[in-house]
Amino acid sequence: GNSVTQMEGPVTLSEEAFLTINCTYTATGYPSLFWYVQYPGEGLQLLLKATKADDKGSNKGFEATYRKETTSFHLEKGSVQVSDSAVYFCALLSKSTFGDGTTLTVKP
Amino acid sequence: GAVVSQHPSRVICKSGTSVKIECRSLDFQATTMFWYRQFPKQSLMLMATSNEGSKATYEQGVEKDKFLINHASLTLSTLTVTSAHPEDSSFYICSASGGLSEQYFGPGTRLTVT
């Protein structure tokens, strides 16, 4: 079946540190992949997406590359800010499948 | 563009009563809407998928008689939690799709059943 496995959290970083949140997936075919961000008490906001192999999605300094050979879609940011503190979800929307979410806390 | 609203954002109801949550796509026609449930510090769990004018398709384990979904127009879907109980307390999130693979999410509704 379809599944998404995310790096377990929580993740705590200092401001300006490098961020990686791992995401791997299992699915038939080549689904589009998404990263969503959820701030406390709010719904999900699309962060970035990639629709085919080797595509790189990017937004607000975050990047993720669709790697078919490793079935991965890891989220990275070179320098995190306190305002990036949130929960991040990797998702296969075609199957409405979400990872468990990774809570990121960035300290000043 | 692609804005989805939910109403109410928070609701408190007494055990045994019913509560309706609305999900609207404000600037596009949503052929498909999805309803999710999220428990504290957990991921989203898909409850059901609805297509405009059709009956909703419920995920395994979701009681269709308890969680009534109506998708009467291309911009509105409603979720009614009937005879609510404290264990139904949760964060309910809807999303809408205009036909492509992307979903646009609403801000969520916090339901508390006392």
Short mmCIF file of C-alpha atoms in Angstrom, two decimals:
data_model
loop_
_atom_site.label_atom_id
_atom_site.label_comp_id
_atom_site.label_asym_id
_atom_site.label_seq_id
_atom_site.Cartn_x
_atom_site.Cartn_y
_atom_site.Cartn_z
CA GLY A 1 0.00 0.00 0.00
CA ASN A 2 0.91 3.65 0.00
CA SER A 3 2.80 5.11 2.91
CA VAL A 4 4.96 8.03 3.92
CA THR A 5 7.65 7.74 6.55
CA GLN A 6 8.99 10.88 8.12
CA MET A 7 11.93 11.49 10.35
CA GLU A 8 10.86 11.33 13.95
CA GLY A 9 10.87 14.50 15.95
CA PRO A 10 10.90 16.70 17.70
CA VAL A 11 13.78 18.58 16.15
CA THR A 12 15.32 21.49 18.02
CA LEU A 13 17.80 23.77 16.31
CA SER A 14 19.47 27.08 16.95
CA GLU A 15 18.73 29.98 14.65
CA GLU A 16 20.73 29.87 11.39
CA ALA A 17 21.37 26.14 11.68
CA PHE A 18 20.93 23.77 8.73
CA LEU A 19 17.72 21.75 8.64
CA THR A 20 17.02 18.35 7.13
CA ILE A 21 13.78 16.47 7.65
CA ASN A 22 13.82 13.08 5.98
CA CYS A 23 10.85 11.70 4.10
CA THR A 24 10.57 8.44 2.20
CA TYR A 25 7.54 7.03 0.49
CA THR A 26 6.03 3.84 -0.86
CA ALA A 27 3.60 4.13 -3.72
CA THR A 28 2.68 2.72 -7.08
CA GLY A 29 3.61 4.82 -10.04
CA TYR A 30 5.11 8.27 -9.71
CA PRO A 31 2.93 10.37 -7.46
CA SER A 32 3.33 14.06 -6.82
CA LEU A 33 4.98 14.78 -3.49
CA PHE A 34 4.26 17.62 -1.11
CA TRP A 35 5.52 19.27 2.03
CA TYR A 36 3.02 21.08 4.21
CA VAL A 37 3.59 23.25 7.27
CA GLN A 38 1.18 23.62 10.18
CA TYR A 39 1.47 26.38 12.74
CA PRO A 40 -0.16 25.92 16.15
CA GLY A 41 -3.95 25.90 15.99
CA GLU A 42 -4.04 26.32 12.24
CA GLY A 43 -4.65 24.23 9.14
CA LEU A 44 -2.04 23.09 6.66
CA GLN A 45 -0.24 25.41 4.31
CA LEU A 46 1.47 24.15 1.19
CA LEU A 47 5.19 24.69 1.51
CA LEU A 48 6.44 23.13 -1.72
CA LYS A 49 5.79 20.33 -4.14
CA ALA A 50 7.36 18.25 -6.89
CA THR A 51 5.43 16.44 -9.57
CA LYS A 52 8.03 14.22 -11.21
CA ALA A 53 11.38 12.58 -10.62
CA ASP A 54 14.33 14.94 -10.17
CA ASP A 55 12.04 17.93 -9.75
CA LYS A 56 13.09 20.31 -7.02
CA GLY A 57 10.42 22.16 -5.13
CA SER A 58 11.42 25.34 -3.31
CA ASN A 59 9.77 28.06 -1.29
CA LYS A 60 10.82 30.48 1.48
CA GLY A 61 14.33 29.03 1.53
CA PHE A 62 13.10 25.45 1.85
CA GLU A 63 13.94 22.88 -0.81
CA ALA A 64 13.15 19.25 -1.53
CA THR A 65 14.15 17.07 -4.48
CA TYR A 66 12.04 14.18 -5.74
CA ARG A 67 14.41 11.20 -5.80
CA LYS A 68 12.84 8.24 -7.54
CA GLU A 69 15.83 5.95 -7.02
CA THR A 70 15.70 6.34 -3.26
CA THR A 71 11.94 7.08 -3.07
CA SER A 72 12.74 10.13 -1.00
CA PHE A 73 11.71 13.76 -0.73
CA HIS A 74 13.83 15.21 2.06
CA LEU A 75 13.15 18.78 3.20
CA GLU A 76 16.13 21.11 3.66
CA LYS A 77 16.79 24.69 4.63
CA GLY A 78 20.18 26.25 4.87
CA SER A 79 19.50 28.67 7.71
CA VAL A 80 16.42 28.31 9.87
CA GLN A 81 14.69 31.14 11.70
CA VAL A 82 12.60 31.20 14.87
CA SER A 83 9.55 31.81 12.68
CA ASP A 84 10.09 28.40 11.01
CA SER A 85 9.03 26.68 14.23
CA ALA A 86 6.04 24.54 13.23
CA VAL A 87 5.03 20.99 12.34
CA TYR A 88 6.04 19.77 8.88
CA PHE A 89 4.20 17.05 6.99
CA CYS A 90 5.34 15.11 3.96
CA ALA A 91 2.42 13.91 1.84
CA LEU A 92 1.26 11.84 -1.09
CA LEU A 93 -1.92 13.71 -1.87
CA SER A 94 -3.09 11.42 -4.61
CA LYS A 95 -3.60 8.86 -1.87
CA SER A 96 -4.31 11.39 0.89
CA THR A 97 -1.40 9.87 2.77
CA PHE A 98 0.52 11.97 5.25
CA GLY A 99 3.60 11.35 7.27
CA ASP A 100 3.35 11.58 11.03
CA GLY A 101 4.66 15.12 11.08
CA THR A 102 7.92 16.48 12.43
CA THR A 103 7.85 19.24 15.02
CA LEU A 104 10.59 21.80 14.51
CA THR A 105 11.54 24.25 17.23
CA VAL A 106 14.08 26.94 16.44
CA LYS A 107 15.66 28.74 19.38
CA PRO A 108 17.16 32.20 19.14
CA GLY B 1 -6.00 32.17 -5.15
CA ALA B 2 -7.15 28.70 -4.06
CA VAL B 3 -8.54 29.72 -0.69
CA VAL B 4 -10.59 27.33 1.42
CA SER B 5 -12.52 28.49 4.45
CA GLN B 6 -14.08 26.57 7.30
CA HIS B 7 -16.79 27.62 9.67
CA PRO B 8 -16.87 27.64 12.60
CA SER B 9 -13.24 27.74 13.63
CA ARG B 10 -14.12 26.53 17.10
CA VAL B 11 -17.28 24.94 18.48
CA ILE B 12 -18.25 23.55 21.84
CA CYS B 13 -21.32 21.36 22.05
CA LYS B 14 -22.96 19.15 24.60
CA SER B 15 -22.85 15.40 24.40
CA GLY B 16 -25.73 14.02 22.34
CA THR B 17 -26.18 17.06 20.14
CA SER B 18 -25.20 17.44 16.49
CA VAL B 19 -22.85 19.98 15.02
CA LYS B 20 -22.33 21.04 11.42
CA ILE B 21 -19.02 22.21 9.96
CA GLU B 22 -18.89 24.02 6.63
CA CYS B 23 -16.07 23.96 4.13
CA ARG B 24 -16.07 26.42 1.25
CA SER B 25 -13.79 26.93 -1.70
CA LEU B 26 -13.80 30.70 -2.16
CA ASP B 27 -12.22 31.25 -5.53
CA PHE B 28 -12.38 27.98 -7.42
CA GLN B 29 -14.75 25.13 -8.08
CA ALA B 30 -13.96 22.08 -6.00
CA THR B 31 -14.94 18.89 -7.74
CA THR B 32 -13.63 16.90 -4.81
CA MET B 33 -13.50 17.72 -1.11
CA PHE B 34 -11.80 15.78 1.62
CA TRP B 35 -12.44 15.63 5.33
CA TYR B 36 -9.64 14.83 7.76
CA ARG B 37 -9.43 14.41 11.48
CA GLN B 38 -6.35 15.28 13.47
CA PHE B 39 -5.70 14.26 17.05
CA PRO B 40 -3.27 16.29 19.18
CA LYS B 41 0.30 15.97 17.99
CA GLN B 42 -0.69 13.42 15.37
CA SER B 43 -0.98 13.32 11.64
CA LEU B 44 -4.06 13.81 9.53
CA MET B 45 -6.39 10.89 9.09
CA LEU B 46 -8.58 10.89 6.01
CA MET B 47 -12.21 10.35 6.98
CA ALA B 48 -13.98 10.64 3.65
CA THR B 49 -13.82 11.93 0.12
CA SER B 50 -16.77 13.60 -1.53
CA ASN B 51 -17.45 14.54 -5.11
CA GLU B 52 -20.02 17.17 -5.93
CA GLY B 53 -23.45 15.64 -6.33
CA SER B 54 -22.36 12.17 -5.25
CA LYS B 55 -22.35 10.26 -2.02
CA ALA B 56 -19.19 10.49 0.00
CA THR B 57 -16.72 7.63 0.10
CA TYR B 58 -15.78 6.85 3.68
CA GLU B 59 -12.52 5.37 4.85
CA GLN B 60 -12.55 2.09 6.68
CA GLY B 61 -13.54 2.49 10.29
CA VAL B 62 -15.34 5.80 9.83
CA GLU B 63 -19.03 5.62 10.69
CA LYS B 64 -21.00 7.12 7.83
CA ASP B 65 -24.13 7.49 9.93
CA LYS B 66 -22.24 9.45 12.53
CA PHE B 67 -20.24 11.68 10.22
CA LEU B 68 -22.66 12.90 7.58
CA ILE B 69 -21.05 14.55 4.60
CA ASN B 70 -22.89 16.59 2.01
CA HIS B 71 -21.26 18.10 -1.08
CA ALA B 72 -24.20 19.84 -2.64
CA SER B 73 -22.33 22.37 -4.75
CA LEU B 74 -18.93 22.92 -6.28
CA THR B 75 -18.02 25.36 -3.52
CA LEU B 76 -19.55 23.88 -0.39
CA SER B 77 -19.24 20.68 1.58
CA THR B 78 -20.56 20.10 5.07
CA LEU B 79 -19.65 17.61 7.77
CA THR B 80 -22.27 16.94 10.43
CA VAL B 81 -21.20 15.11 13.54
CA THR B 82 -24.38 13.52 14.84
CA SER B 83 -25.00 12.63 18.47
CA ALA B 84 -21.58 13.88 19.38
CA HIS B 85 -19.66 12.37 22.28
CA PRO B 86 -16.51 13.51 24.05
CA GLU B 87 -14.41 11.07 22.02
CA ASP B 88 -15.44 12.98 18.90
CA SER B 89 -13.55 16.00 20.18
CA SER B 90 -10.84 16.69 17.66
CA PHE B 91 -9.50 19.05 15.02
CA TYR B 92 -11.36 18.61 11.75
CA ILE B 93 -9.74 19.83 8.56
CA CYS B 94 -11.22 19.95 5.10
CA SER B 95 -9.46 20.29 1.80
CA ALA B 96 -10.63 20.93 -1.71
CA SER B 97 -9.35 19.95 -5.11
CA GLY B 98 -10.21 21.39 -8.48
CA GLY B 99 -9.32 18.21 -10.32
CA LEU B 100 -5.55 18.17 -10.27
CA SER B 101 -3.51 16.30 -7.71
CA GLU B 102 -3.15 19.28 -5.38
CA GLN B 103 -5.39 19.86 -2.37
CA TYR B 104 -6.01 23.20 -0.70
CA PHE B 105 -6.63 23.02 3.00
CA GLY B 106 -8.98 24.92 5.21
CA PRO B 107 -7.85 26.39 8.54
CA GLY B 108 -9.54 23.64 10.55
CA THR B 109 -12.34 23.46 13.10
CA ARG B 110 -11.70 22.64 16.75
CA LEU B 111 -14.63 20.60 18.09
CA THR B 112 -14.99 20.11 21.82
CA VAL B 113 -17.80 17.92 23.11
CA THR B 114 -18.60 18.33 26.78
#
